[in-house]
Short mmCIF file of C-alpha atoms and ligand atoms in Angstrom, two decimals:
data_model
loop_
_atom_site.label_atom_id
_atom_site.label_comp_id
_atom_site.label_asym_id
_atom_site.label_seq_id
_atom_site.Cartn_x
_atom_site.Cartn_y
_atom_site.Cartn_z
CA MET A 1 -68.28 30.79 -35.51
CA SER A 2 -65.51 30.36 -32.98
CA ASP A 3 -62.91 27.63 -33.04
CA ALA A 4 -60.47 26.04 -30.64
CA GLY A 5 -58.28 29.15 -30.55
CA ASN A 6 -61.14 31.27 -29.25
CA VAL A 7 -61.87 29.24 -26.15
CA GLU A 8 -60.76 31.25 -23.16
CA ASN A 9 -58.86 29.96 -20.16
CA ASP A 10 -61.85 29.50 -17.90
CA GLY A 11 -62.97 26.76 -20.32
CA LYS A 12 -66.55 28.01 -20.20
CA SER A 13 -66.69 30.87 -22.61
CA ILE A 14 -65.74 32.00 -26.05
CA LYS A 15 -64.64 35.60 -26.32
CA GLY A 16 -66.41 36.21 -23.02
CA ILE A 17 -69.73 34.72 -24.16
CA ALA A 18 -71.02 31.77 -22.13
CA VAL A 19 -71.42 28.74 -24.34
CA ASP A 20 -73.43 25.59 -23.98
CA PRO A 21 -71.19 23.37 -21.80
CA GLU A 22 -72.04 20.22 -23.75
CA VAL A 23 -70.85 21.86 -26.92
CA LEU A 24 -67.74 23.46 -25.44
CA SER A 25 -65.83 20.21 -25.46
CA ILE A 26 -66.47 20.00 -29.19
CA ILE A 27 -65.58 23.59 -29.90
CA LYS A 28 -62.31 23.08 -28.07
CA ASN A 29 -61.51 20.39 -30.54
CA PRO A 30 -63.61 21.07 -33.64
CA ASP A 31 -61.64 18.68 -35.79
CA ARG A 32 -62.55 15.62 -33.82
CA PRO A 33 -65.77 15.82 -31.88
CA GLU A 34 -65.56 13.18 -29.24
CA ALA A 35 -68.57 14.09 -27.20
CA PHE A 36 -72.02 13.69 -28.64
CA PRO A 37 -74.30 16.17 -26.98
CA SER A 38 -78.02 15.85 -26.70
CA ILE A 39 -80.02 17.68 -29.35
CA ALA A 40 -81.52 21.00 -28.31
CA LYS A 41 -85.21 21.66 -28.80
CA ALA A 42 -85.76 23.69 -31.95
CA PRO A 43 -86.51 27.31 -30.91
CA ASN A 44 -90.14 28.35 -30.59
CA ASN A 45 -89.70 31.56 -32.53
CA ILE A 46 -89.33 29.46 -35.67
CA PRO A 47 -92.86 28.68 -36.88
CA GLY A 48 -93.88 25.04 -36.86
CA VAL A 49 -94.70 22.16 -34.53
CA SER A 50 -92.87 20.23 -31.81
CA GLY A 51 -93.48 17.88 -28.93
CA PHE A 52 -94.21 14.22 -28.34
CA ILE A 53 -97.57 14.04 -30.12
CA ALA A 54 -96.30 15.93 -33.16
CA GLY A 55 -93.32 13.53 -33.24
CA MET A 56 -95.49 10.43 -33.19
CA LYS A 57 -97.84 11.82 -35.83
CA SER A 58 -94.95 12.79 -38.08
CA LEU A 59 -93.40 9.31 -37.89
CA PHE A 60 -96.56 7.78 -39.34
CA ALA A 61 -97.16 10.62 -41.79
CA TYR A 62 -93.56 10.51 -43.03
CA LYS A 63 -93.83 6.77 -43.57
CA ARG A 64 -97.01 7.28 -45.57
CA GLU A 65 -96.27 10.49 -47.45
CA GLY A 66 -92.46 10.64 -47.53
CA LEU A 67 -90.93 14.00 -48.33
CA GLN A 68 -94.33 15.42 -49.23
CA PHE A 69 -95.08 15.53 -45.50
CA PHE A 70 -92.29 18.07 -44.97
CA ALA A 71 -93.14 19.88 -48.22
CA ASN A 72 -96.61 20.45 -46.73
CA GLN A 73 -95.10 21.80 -43.51
CA ALA A 74 -92.92 24.19 -45.51
CA SER A 75 -95.97 25.42 -47.40
CA ILE A 76 -97.73 26.15 -44.09
CA TYR A 77 -94.86 27.54 -42.02
CA GLY A 78 -92.31 28.78 -44.56
CA LYS A 79 -89.04 27.49 -45.99
CA VAL A 80 -87.41 27.46 -42.54
CA PHE A 81 -89.69 25.66 -40.08
CA ARG A 82 -89.71 23.85 -36.75
CA SER A 83 -90.73 20.21 -36.79
CA GLN A 84 -90.47 16.93 -34.96
CA LEU A 85 -89.63 13.54 -36.43
CA GLY A 86 -90.15 10.88 -33.76
CA PRO A 87 -87.73 11.77 -30.97
CA TYR A 88 -85.87 14.36 -33.03
CA SER A 89 -86.71 18.02 -32.67
CA ILE A 90 -85.56 19.58 -35.92
CA VAL A 91 -85.39 22.74 -37.93
CA GLY A 92 -86.35 21.93 -41.52
CA VAL A 93 -84.97 23.97 -44.40
CA THR A 94 -86.23 23.94 -47.98
CA ASP A 95 -84.78 27.27 -49.10
CA HIS A 96 -81.99 26.74 -51.64
CA GLU A 97 -79.93 29.75 -50.53
CA VAL A 98 -80.08 28.81 -46.85
CA ILE A 99 -79.30 25.16 -47.62
CA SER A 100 -76.30 25.99 -49.73
CA GLN A 101 -75.00 28.39 -47.06
CA ILE A 102 -75.30 25.75 -44.34
CA LEU A 103 -73.69 23.02 -46.45
CA LYS A 104 -70.90 25.35 -47.53
CA ASN A 105 -70.22 25.98 -43.83
CA GLY A 106 -67.99 29.00 -44.44
CA ASP A 107 -68.42 30.12 -40.81
CA ARG A 108 -67.54 26.64 -39.48
CA CYS A 109 -70.79 26.69 -37.56
CA TRP A 110 -72.11 23.27 -38.56
CA SER A 111 -71.02 19.75 -37.78
CA THR A 112 -71.73 16.80 -40.07
CA ALA A 113 -70.17 14.38 -37.61
CA LEU A 114 -72.57 15.23 -34.78
CA ALA A 115 -75.57 14.76 -37.05
CA VAL A 116 -74.44 11.47 -38.57
CA GLU A 117 -73.18 10.06 -35.29
CA ARG A 118 -76.57 10.65 -33.73
CA VAL A 119 -78.01 7.91 -35.88
CA THR A 120 -75.00 5.66 -36.48
CA ARG A 121 -73.45 5.80 -33.01
CA GLY A 122 -73.05 2.28 -31.69
CA LEU A 123 -72.87 0.83 -35.19
CA SER A 124 -69.13 0.71 -35.04
CA PHE A 125 -66.30 -1.42 -33.83
CA ASP A 126 -63.90 -0.60 -31.08
CA ILE A 127 -61.64 2.03 -32.63
CA ASP A 128 -59.48 4.58 -30.87
CA LEU A 129 -61.41 7.83 -31.47
CA LYS A 130 -58.24 9.59 -32.51
CA LYS A 131 -57.91 7.16 -35.41
CA LYS A 132 -61.49 7.53 -36.58
CA SER A 133 -61.57 7.81 -40.37
CA ARG A 134 -65.23 7.71 -41.47
CA LEU A 135 -65.56 10.77 -43.66
CA MET A 136 -69.03 11.57 -42.44
CA SER A 137 -67.95 11.33 -38.80
CA LEU A 138 -65.24 13.94 -39.17
CA ASP A 139 -65.30 17.69 -39.50
CA PHE A 140 -62.87 20.37 -40.57
CA ASP A 141 -59.13 19.54 -40.72
CA ALA A 142 -59.46 15.88 -39.78
CA HIS A 143 -62.05 15.50 -42.51
CA ARG A 144 -59.90 17.32 -45.06
CA ARG A 145 -56.95 15.05 -44.39
CA MET A 146 -59.03 11.90 -44.75
CA ARG A 147 -60.79 13.20 -47.84
CA ASN A 148 -57.40 13.83 -49.49
CA LEU A 149 -56.41 10.24 -48.75
CA VAL A 150 -59.66 8.90 -50.20
CA GLN A 151 -59.87 11.08 -53.30
CA PRO A 152 -57.32 9.16 -55.43
CA ALA A 153 -59.53 6.06 -55.24
CA PHE A 154 -62.23 8.08 -57.05
CA SER A 155 -59.99 9.94 -59.50
CA ASP A 156 -60.45 9.65 -63.28
CA ARG A 157 -57.45 7.37 -63.35
CA ALA A 158 -59.00 5.04 -60.77
CA LEU A 159 -62.41 5.15 -62.48
CA ALA A 160 -60.80 4.22 -65.81
CA SER A 161 -59.20 1.22 -64.09
CA TYR A 162 -62.59 0.13 -62.63
CA LEU A 163 -64.32 0.34 -66.01
CA THR A 164 -63.55 -3.21 -67.15
CA VAL A 165 -64.92 -4.70 -63.92
CA ILE A 166 -68.07 -2.56 -64.06
CA HIS A 167 -68.69 -3.40 -67.71
CA HIS A 168 -68.07 -7.10 -67.22
CA GLU A 169 -70.39 -7.38 -64.19
CA PHE A 170 -73.25 -5.61 -65.98
CA VAL A 171 -72.89 -7.57 -69.25
CA HIS A 172 -72.70 -10.87 -67.37
CA ASN A 173 -75.96 -10.18 -65.48
CA ILE A 174 -77.94 -8.39 -68.18
CA GLU A 175 -77.15 -11.05 -70.82
CA ALA A 176 -78.96 -13.51 -68.54
CA TRP A 177 -82.29 -11.65 -68.81
CA PRO A 178 -84.98 -13.50 -70.80
CA ARG A 179 -85.24 -12.86 -74.58
CA ASP A 180 -88.88 -12.01 -74.23
CA GLY A 181 -90.29 -11.94 -70.75
CA ALA A 182 -90.47 -10.29 -67.35
CA VAL A 183 -87.78 -8.69 -65.20
CA SER A 184 -88.54 -7.53 -61.68
CA PHE A 185 -86.27 -4.55 -62.05
CA ARG A 186 -85.89 -3.43 -58.43
CA VAL A 187 -84.88 -6.94 -57.32
CA GLU A 188 -82.61 -7.39 -60.31
CA ALA A 189 -80.89 -4.01 -59.87
CA ARG A 190 -80.23 -4.81 -56.20
CA LYS A 191 -78.65 -8.13 -57.14
CA ILE A 192 -76.51 -6.67 -59.91
CA PHE A 193 -75.26 -3.72 -57.89
CA SER A 194 -74.51 -5.75 -54.79
CA GLN A 195 -72.42 -8.20 -56.83
CA LEU A 196 -70.67 -5.25 -58.41
CA ALA A 197 -70.00 -3.71 -54.98
CA ALA A 198 -68.33 -6.92 -53.75
CA ARG A 199 -66.08 -7.06 -56.78
CA LEU A 200 -65.43 -3.35 -57.25
CA PHE A 201 -64.98 -2.36 -53.64
CA PHE A 202 -63.18 -5.48 -52.39
CA GLY A 203 -62.18 -7.64 -55.36
CA ILE A 204 -64.54 -10.37 -54.10
CA GLY A 205 -65.85 -12.52 -56.98
CA ASP A 206 -67.21 -15.49 -55.01
CA PRO A 207 -71.04 -15.14 -55.09
CA LYS A 208 -71.38 -16.70 -51.61
CA GLU A 209 -68.96 -14.23 -50.06
CA ALA A 210 -70.61 -11.40 -52.03
CA ALA A 211 -74.00 -12.44 -50.58
CA ARG A 212 -72.54 -12.47 -47.04
CA LEU A 213 -71.19 -8.97 -47.59
CA GLU A 214 -74.51 -7.77 -48.99
CA GLY A 215 -76.54 -9.30 -46.13
CA ALA A 216 -74.29 -7.72 -43.51
CA THR A 217 -74.46 -4.32 -45.23
CA ARG A 218 -78.25 -4.57 -45.44
CA ASP A 219 -78.43 -5.34 -41.69
CA TYR A 220 -76.11 -2.42 -40.97
CA TRP A 221 -78.36 -0.07 -42.97
CA GLY A 222 -81.52 -1.59 -41.54
CA ALA A 223 -80.48 -0.52 -38.05
CA ILE A 224 -80.22 3.18 -38.92
CA PRO A 225 -83.85 4.15 -38.19
CA VAL A 226 -83.94 2.16 -34.91
CA VAL A 227 -84.73 4.39 -31.94
CA LEU A 228 -84.01 1.82 -29.20
CA LYS A 229 -80.31 1.48 -29.86
CA ASN A 230 -79.88 -1.55 -27.60
CA ARG A 231 -79.19 -5.09 -28.76
CA HIS A 232 -81.39 -6.58 -26.02
CA LEU A 233 -84.37 -4.35 -26.83
CA SER A 234 -84.24 -4.33 -30.61
CA GLU A 235 -83.64 -7.32 -32.86
CA ARG A 236 -83.00 -4.95 -35.76
CA TRP A 237 -80.33 -3.08 -33.83
CA LYS A 238 -78.71 -6.37 -32.83
CA ARG A 239 -78.60 -7.44 -36.47
CA GLY A 240 -77.07 -4.06 -37.41
CA VAL A 241 -74.32 -4.37 -34.81
CA ASP A 242 -73.65 -7.98 -35.88
CA GLY A 243 -73.61 -6.82 -39.51
CA VAL A 244 -70.87 -4.31 -38.71
CA ALA A 245 -68.90 -7.07 -36.93
CA THR A 246 -69.21 -9.33 -40.00
CA LEU A 247 -68.15 -6.55 -42.38
CA SER A 248 -65.20 -5.65 -40.19
CA SER A 249 -64.02 -9.24 -39.99
CA ILE A 250 -64.31 -9.70 -43.78
CA MET A 251 -62.19 -6.58 -44.24
CA TYR A 252 -59.55 -7.41 -41.62
CA ASP A 253 -59.13 -10.81 -43.28
CA LEU A 254 -58.62 -9.17 -46.68
CA ILE A 255 -56.13 -6.50 -45.67
CA PRO A 256 -52.85 -8.51 -45.74
CA LYS A 257 -53.56 -9.82 -49.25
CA ARG A 258 -54.67 -6.47 -50.61
CA ARG A 259 -51.65 -4.73 -49.07
CA ASP A 260 -49.22 -7.33 -50.50
CA GLU A 261 -50.71 -7.99 -53.89
CA GLY A 262 -52.98 -5.00 -54.62
CA GLY A 263 -55.80 -5.37 -57.12
CA VAL A 264 -58.24 -3.45 -59.27
CA ASP A 265 -60.60 -2.57 -56.45
CA LEU A 266 -61.29 0.42 -54.26
CA PHE A 267 -60.01 -1.26 -51.10
CA SER A 268 -56.63 -1.97 -52.73
CA GLN A 269 -56.45 1.66 -53.85
CA LEU A 270 -57.09 2.85 -50.29
CA CYS A 271 -54.48 0.42 -48.92
CA LYS A 272 -51.79 2.25 -50.88
CA SER A 273 -53.07 5.80 -50.36
CA ARG A 274 -50.47 8.06 -48.66
CA ASP A 275 -49.93 11.66 -47.61
CA ASP A 276 -47.05 13.50 -45.84
CA THR A 277 -47.96 11.90 -42.53
CA GLY A 278 -48.26 8.36 -43.88
CA GLY A 279 -51.11 6.09 -44.91
CA LEU A 280 -54.05 4.41 -43.24
CA ASP A 281 -53.49 1.68 -40.67
CA ASP A 282 -55.70 -1.44 -40.62
CA ASP A 283 -58.27 0.00 -38.19
CA GLN A 284 -58.57 3.20 -40.19
CA LEU A 285 -59.00 1.28 -43.43
CA VAL A 286 -61.85 -0.72 -41.94
CA ASP A 287 -63.51 2.33 -40.37
CA LEU A 288 -63.26 4.30 -43.61
CA MET A 289 -64.51 1.46 -45.77
CA LEU A 290 -67.48 0.93 -43.44
CA ASN A 291 -68.45 4.53 -44.17
CA ILE A 292 -67.96 4.13 -47.91
CA ILE A 293 -70.09 1.02 -48.18
CA PHE A 294 -72.68 2.63 -45.93
CA ALA A 295 -72.80 5.73 -48.14
CA ALA A 296 -72.75 3.77 -51.39
CA PHE A 297 -75.22 1.07 -50.41
CA ASP A 298 -78.36 1.05 -52.53
CA THR A 299 -77.88 4.69 -53.63
CA THR A 300 -77.03 4.03 -57.28
CA THR A 301 -79.49 1.10 -57.29
CA MET A 302 -82.31 3.41 -56.22
CA GLY A 303 -81.44 5.98 -58.89
CA ILE A 304 -81.19 3.31 -61.59
CA THR A 305 -84.55 1.86 -60.54
CA SER A 306 -86.23 5.26 -60.84
CA MET A 307 -84.61 5.76 -64.24
CA ALA A 308 -85.89 2.35 -65.43
CA TYR A 309 -89.40 3.46 -64.51
CA LEU A 310 -89.04 6.77 -66.39
CA LEU A 311 -87.55 5.13 -69.48
CA ALA A 312 -90.34 2.56 -69.49
CA LYS A 313 -92.89 5.35 -69.15
CA TYR A 314 -91.33 7.50 -71.87
CA PRO A 315 -90.27 5.09 -74.67
CA HIS A 316 -89.25 7.98 -76.90
CA TRP A 317 -86.37 8.63 -74.50
CA GLN A 318 -85.39 4.97 -74.67
CA GLU A 319 -84.89 5.46 -78.40
CA VAL A 320 -82.87 8.64 -77.89
CA LEU A 321 -80.58 6.96 -75.37
CA ARG A 322 -80.36 3.77 -77.43
CA ALA A 323 -79.13 5.76 -80.43
CA GLU A 324 -76.49 7.39 -78.24
CA ALA A 325 -75.40 4.03 -76.80
CA MET A 326 -75.21 2.50 -80.29
CA ARG A 327 -72.72 5.21 -81.28
CA LEU A 328 -70.24 4.21 -78.54
CA PRO A 329 -67.04 2.62 -79.90
CA GLU A 330 -66.48 -1.10 -79.22
CA GLN A 331 -63.81 -0.44 -76.59
CA ALA A 332 -65.47 2.62 -75.05
CA THR A 333 -63.28 4.58 -72.63
CA LEU A 334 -64.11 6.68 -69.59
CA ALA A 335 -64.19 9.77 -71.84
CA ASP A 336 -66.64 8.05 -74.21
CA PHE A 337 -69.01 7.24 -71.36
CA ASN A 338 -68.64 10.69 -69.82
CA GLY A 339 -69.58 12.15 -73.21
CA MET A 340 -73.04 10.48 -73.18
CA GLU A 341 -74.88 13.76 -73.07
CA ARG A 342 -78.45 12.50 -73.51
CA THR A 343 -78.05 9.69 -70.98
CA THR A 344 -76.64 12.21 -68.52
CA GLN A 345 -79.66 14.49 -69.03
CA VAL A 346 -82.07 11.67 -68.22
CA TRP A 347 -79.98 10.58 -65.20
CA LYS A 348 -79.94 14.15 -63.86
CA GLU A 349 -83.68 14.51 -64.42
CA THR A 350 -84.22 11.21 -62.60
CA LEU A 351 -82.29 12.43 -59.55
CA ARG A 352 -84.23 15.71 -59.61
CA MET A 353 -87.66 14.04 -59.77
CA PHE A 354 -86.83 11.08 -57.54
CA PRO A 355 -84.01 12.20 -55.24
CA VAL A 356 -82.12 9.33 -53.60
CA SER A 357 -80.44 11.16 -50.77
CA ALA A 358 -83.05 13.71 -49.85
CA ILE A 359 -82.11 14.95 -46.38
CA THR A 360 -78.70 16.30 -45.44
CA PRO A 361 -78.53 16.75 -41.66
CA ARG A 362 -76.25 19.09 -39.71
CA VAL A 363 -75.92 20.05 -36.01
CA SER A 364 -75.05 23.59 -34.90
CA LEU A 365 -71.89 23.96 -32.84
CA GLY A 366 -72.84 27.38 -31.51
CA GLU A 367 -75.48 30.01 -32.21
CA CYS A 368 -75.92 29.78 -35.97
CA GLN A 369 -77.88 31.69 -38.55
CA VAL A 370 -80.59 29.74 -40.39
CA GLY A 371 -82.05 32.19 -42.86
CA SER A 372 -83.47 35.03 -40.78
CA TYR A 373 -83.51 32.96 -37.56
CA VAL A 374 -80.80 32.14 -35.03
CA ALA A 375 -80.58 28.51 -33.98
CA PRO A 376 -79.06 27.73 -30.56
CA PRO A 377 -76.14 25.31 -30.16
CA ARG A 378 -76.99 21.62 -30.70
CA THR A 379 -79.87 22.32 -33.08
CA LEU A 380 -80.46 19.49 -35.54
CA VAL A 381 -81.15 20.93 -38.98
CA PHE A 382 -82.58 18.85 -41.80
CA ASN A 383 -81.63 20.36 -45.13
CA PHE A 384 -84.27 19.02 -47.51
CA THR A 385 -82.12 18.94 -50.64
CA GLY A 386 -84.57 16.43 -52.10
CA LEU A 387 -87.39 18.98 -52.13
CA LEU A 388 -85.43 21.52 -54.16
CA GLY A 389 -86.19 19.65 -57.38
CA GLN A 390 -89.93 20.17 -56.89
CA ASP A 391 -89.80 23.89 -56.13
CA PRO A 392 -91.80 25.85 -58.73
CA ASP A 393 -89.76 28.96 -57.83
CA LEU A 394 -86.69 27.18 -59.19
CA TRP A 395 -87.86 25.03 -62.11
CA ASP A 396 -90.25 25.31 -65.04
CA HIS A 397 -93.10 22.80 -64.55
CA PRO A 398 -91.24 20.73 -61.95
CA GLN A 399 -93.79 17.89 -62.19
CA ARG A 400 -92.94 17.37 -65.86
CA PHE A 401 -90.36 14.82 -67.04
CA ASP A 402 -88.18 17.06 -69.21
CA PRO A 403 -84.53 15.92 -69.40
CA GLU A 404 -83.64 18.71 -71.82
CA ARG A 405 -83.93 21.22 -69.00
CA PHE A 406 -80.36 20.02 -68.28
CA SER A 407 -79.13 20.70 -71.85
CA SER A 408 -76.43 23.33 -72.20
CA ALA A 409 -78.87 25.48 -74.20
CA ARG A 410 -81.43 25.59 -71.35
CA ALA A 411 -79.30 24.85 -68.25
CA GLU A 412 -82.29 25.33 -65.97
CA HIS A 413 -80.33 23.83 -63.08
CA GLN A 414 -77.87 26.73 -63.12
CA ARG A 415 -80.38 29.54 -62.65
CA HIS A 416 -80.14 29.72 -58.87
CA ARG A 417 -77.34 28.99 -56.42
CA GLY A 418 -77.74 25.59 -54.80
CA GLN A 419 -80.99 24.65 -56.58
CA TYR A 420 -79.82 21.19 -57.68
CA LEU A 421 -77.87 19.22 -55.06
CA PRO A 422 -78.44 15.47 -55.61
CA PHE A 423 -74.92 14.75 -54.38
CA GLY A 424 -74.81 17.41 -51.67
CA HIS A 425 -72.67 20.52 -51.52
CA GLY A 426 -69.53 21.77 -49.78
CA VAL A 427 -66.68 19.72 -48.38
CA HIS A 428 -68.85 16.66 -47.69
CA THR A 429 -70.14 16.50 -51.28
CA CYS A 430 -70.48 12.88 -52.38
CA VAL A 431 -67.01 11.48 -53.01
CA GLY A 432 -68.55 8.70 -55.13
CA ALA A 433 -70.61 10.94 -57.45
CA ALA A 434 -68.42 10.41 -60.52
CA LEU A 435 -68.45 6.66 -59.90
CA ALA A 436 -72.26 6.61 -59.55
CA ASN A 437 -72.60 8.65 -62.75
CA LEU A 438 -70.26 6.32 -64.60
CA GLU A 439 -72.13 3.23 -63.38
CA ALA A 440 -75.42 4.73 -64.59
CA ARG A 441 -74.04 5.49 -68.06
CA VAL A 442 -72.42 2.07 -68.48
CA PHE A 443 -75.48 0.26 -67.16
CA TRP A 444 -77.91 1.92 -69.55
CA SER A 445 -75.58 1.60 -72.53
CA ILE A 446 -75.60 -2.16 -71.97
CA VAL A 447 -79.34 -2.54 -71.35
CA LEU A 448 -80.45 -0.30 -74.20
CA THR A 449 -78.23 -1.91 -76.84
CA ARG A 450 -79.76 -5.27 -75.96
CA TYR A 451 -83.34 -4.67 -74.85
CA ARG A 452 -86.47 -2.63 -75.43
CA PHE A 453 -88.78 -2.55 -72.41
CA SER A 454 -92.06 -1.30 -70.99
CA LEU A 455 -93.87 -1.50 -67.65
CA ALA A 456 -95.45 -4.94 -67.26
CA LYS A 457 -98.40 -3.14 -65.72
CA ASP A 458 -98.66 0.62 -66.17
CA TYR A 459 -98.83 2.72 -62.99
CA ASP A 460 -98.12 6.25 -61.83
CA ALA A 461 -95.25 6.10 -59.37
CA VAL A 462 -94.69 8.52 -56.54
CA HIS A 463 -91.48 9.30 -54.67
CA CYS A 464 -90.95 6.99 -51.67
CA MET A 465 -88.40 7.12 -48.85
CA SER A 466 -87.30 3.78 -47.40
CA PRO A 467 -85.07 5.44 -46.04
CA LEU A 468 -83.41 6.23 -49.40
CA GLY A 469 -85.59 7.74 -52.07
CA SER A 470 -86.84 6.19 -55.31
CA VAL A 471 -89.99 5.52 -57.33
CA SER A 472 -92.72 3.51 -55.65
CA GLY A 473 -93.49 -0.04 -56.76
CA GLU A 474 -91.38 -2.92 -57.97
CA VAL A 475 -90.88 -1.54 -61.51
CA ALA A 476 -91.79 -4.87 -63.10
CA LEU A 477 -90.68 -4.71 -66.73
CA LYS A 478 -91.63 -6.57 -69.86
CA VAL A 479 -88.40 -6.91 -71.82
CA GLU A 480 -87.83 -7.78 -75.45
CA ARG A 481 -84.42 -8.61 -76.90
CA LEU A 482 -83.44 -6.40 -79.86
C1 HEM B 501 -76.86 8.01 -56.95
C2 HEM B 501 -75.94 7.69 -56.08
C3 HEM B 501 -75.51 8.55 -54.91
C4 HEM B 501 -76.12 9.63 -54.34
C5 HEM B 501 -77.44 10.30 -54.75
C6 HEM B 501 -75.27 10.08 -53.25
C7 HEM B 501 -75.53 11.18 -52.44
C8 HEM B 501 -74.68 11.67 -51.48
C9 HEM B 501 -74.89 12.88 -50.73
C10 HEM B 501 -76.09 13.80 -50.86
C11 HEM B 501 -73.82 13.04 -49.90
C12 HEM B 501 -73.57 14.21 -48.95
C13 HEM B 501 -73.99 13.89 -47.53
C14 HEM B 501 -73.77 15.09 -46.62
O1 HEM B 501 -73.30 16.13 -47.01
O2 HEM B 501 -74.10 14.91 -45.44
C15 HEM B 501 -72.95 11.92 -50.10
C16 HEM B 501 -71.77 11.71 -49.41
C17 HEM B 501 -70.97 10.60 -49.58
N1 HEM B 501 -71.11 9.63 -50.54
FE1 HEM B 501 -72.59 9.51 -51.93
N2 HEM B 501 -74.19 9.25 -53.17
C18 HEM B 501 -74.28 8.32 -54.18
C19 HEM B 501 -73.38 7.32 -54.46
C20 HEM B 501 -72.22 7.08 -53.78
C21 HEM B 501 -71.26 6.05 -54.09
C22 HEM B 501 -71.37 5.08 -55.27
C23 HEM B 501 -70.26 6.14 -53.14
C24 HEM B 501 -69.01 5.32 -52.96
C25 HEM B 501 -68.60 4.34 -53.68
C26 HEM B 501 -70.60 7.22 -52.24
C27 HEM B 501 -69.86 7.60 -51.15
C28 HEM B 501 -70.09 8.71 -50.38
C29 HEM B 501 -69.26 9.10 -49.24
C30 HEM B 501 -68.07 8.34 -48.69
C31 HEM B 501 -69.81 10.30 -48.75
C32 HEM B 501 -69.29 11.11 -47.58
C33 HEM B 501 -68.38 12.20 -48.10
C34 HEM B 501 -67.79 13.08 -47.04
O3 HEM B 501 -68.35 13.14 -45.94
O4 HEM B 501 -66.76 13.70 -47.32
N3 HEM B 501 -71.79 7.77 -52.66
N4 HEM B 501 -73.48 11.10 -51.08
#
């Protein structure tokens, strides 16, 4: 794939080859795409469906069947297929090798920014494009620089400093569960994790302010699937834009205090992050943090909710994990939690069976290889990372709950390149993965040393996308204090 240096003087070609004019402006400046071209129609030589009617049908089918809808298309047309989701003409990929090649992006052919901006564009505040700092809205060198500035806030050192806050928030909430009674787990997990986000991300302890933050983030997220991105035509979009304004104003108000006094929260860590060229100014901090809360919102909650269902369904595993949690020392450290091997196996199995982030989109900057096909510039590719966990070519009995497939003795997840990507792959791999893993381990160590639980009413859950993935149903639990 060509880069800025390959654009010839006439401004219309790369090494003499005529290039899509809409994309040229991006190729000239691959680090900071400032133009957002329209999406090209997926090429007809790729087997599949497209067009208005297919798009409408798929919207309903996707709502009803979730990822299974695309799994069915892959079984008909192959692991690289043409499809349509509402207005989006897409190329779907379920092949692990092709997905890992695209996400690795060794040929610099794919843009994350163009894909993410397609859906989030407009959900922003007025920031000079040159200062843009949302990780997912940057590619290449600009992304690398920002990622280096963000990384220290997710280092082991930072995670160890967050541990007390995480532990305290979970204990405080879980201790309030009834001794013998019902817990609506999905609702409860949402509450607990949103309070934790306020405290951990911003150092906000006031429940009212935490609720304002949560409501605004929920509105922001709620606007993502909106097609009519206009505040006069869509109430949901209006709420999303207002949510972003509320979040921004909360953050701008916090900055002076966090810069002066610091604190044990992610925002304070980012305030002091520096590289050779300096740190982040106020606008960049807000833009970056908007991306982090967007990316973090509900993800761990969804995974935890699916794991609650599986642990309720398989009480033997509750006992296994309880025994491991009981062995933790009183003042458990980051290393102690990271050493929770059995809990980690169940968490990994949960994210395989019920993937949270199941689609990783990319847009081609030029003519790009997708398996044995060539996609034209501006093709929107959906990498279905969430379907990899169900592929019988990659896993033994994928429908079976079998956490030991992740044991070092079996290591089923390491048989094929790119077969298990719950946190993505390549330079945009989830920056918060270690934090999410830590939260899961701490959370279950606290629940399982205090409670035994079962489903209040047994049911067989399926994977649902809304738009993040998790088990279906409310996961109503009957809990009993140990
Ligand atoms: C179970 C929980 C989580 C899952 C399954 C998950 C999944 C993912 C995936 C698949 C990506 C890659 C997206 C892509 O390549 O386009 C990603 C990126 C990202 N995640 Fe997570 N995530 C989780 C939790 C978190 C948390 C807790 C945070 C922050 C506190 C976070 C922050 C981010 C950010 C900022 C990115 C963008 C990284 C970049 O573009 O460089 N995530 N996440």
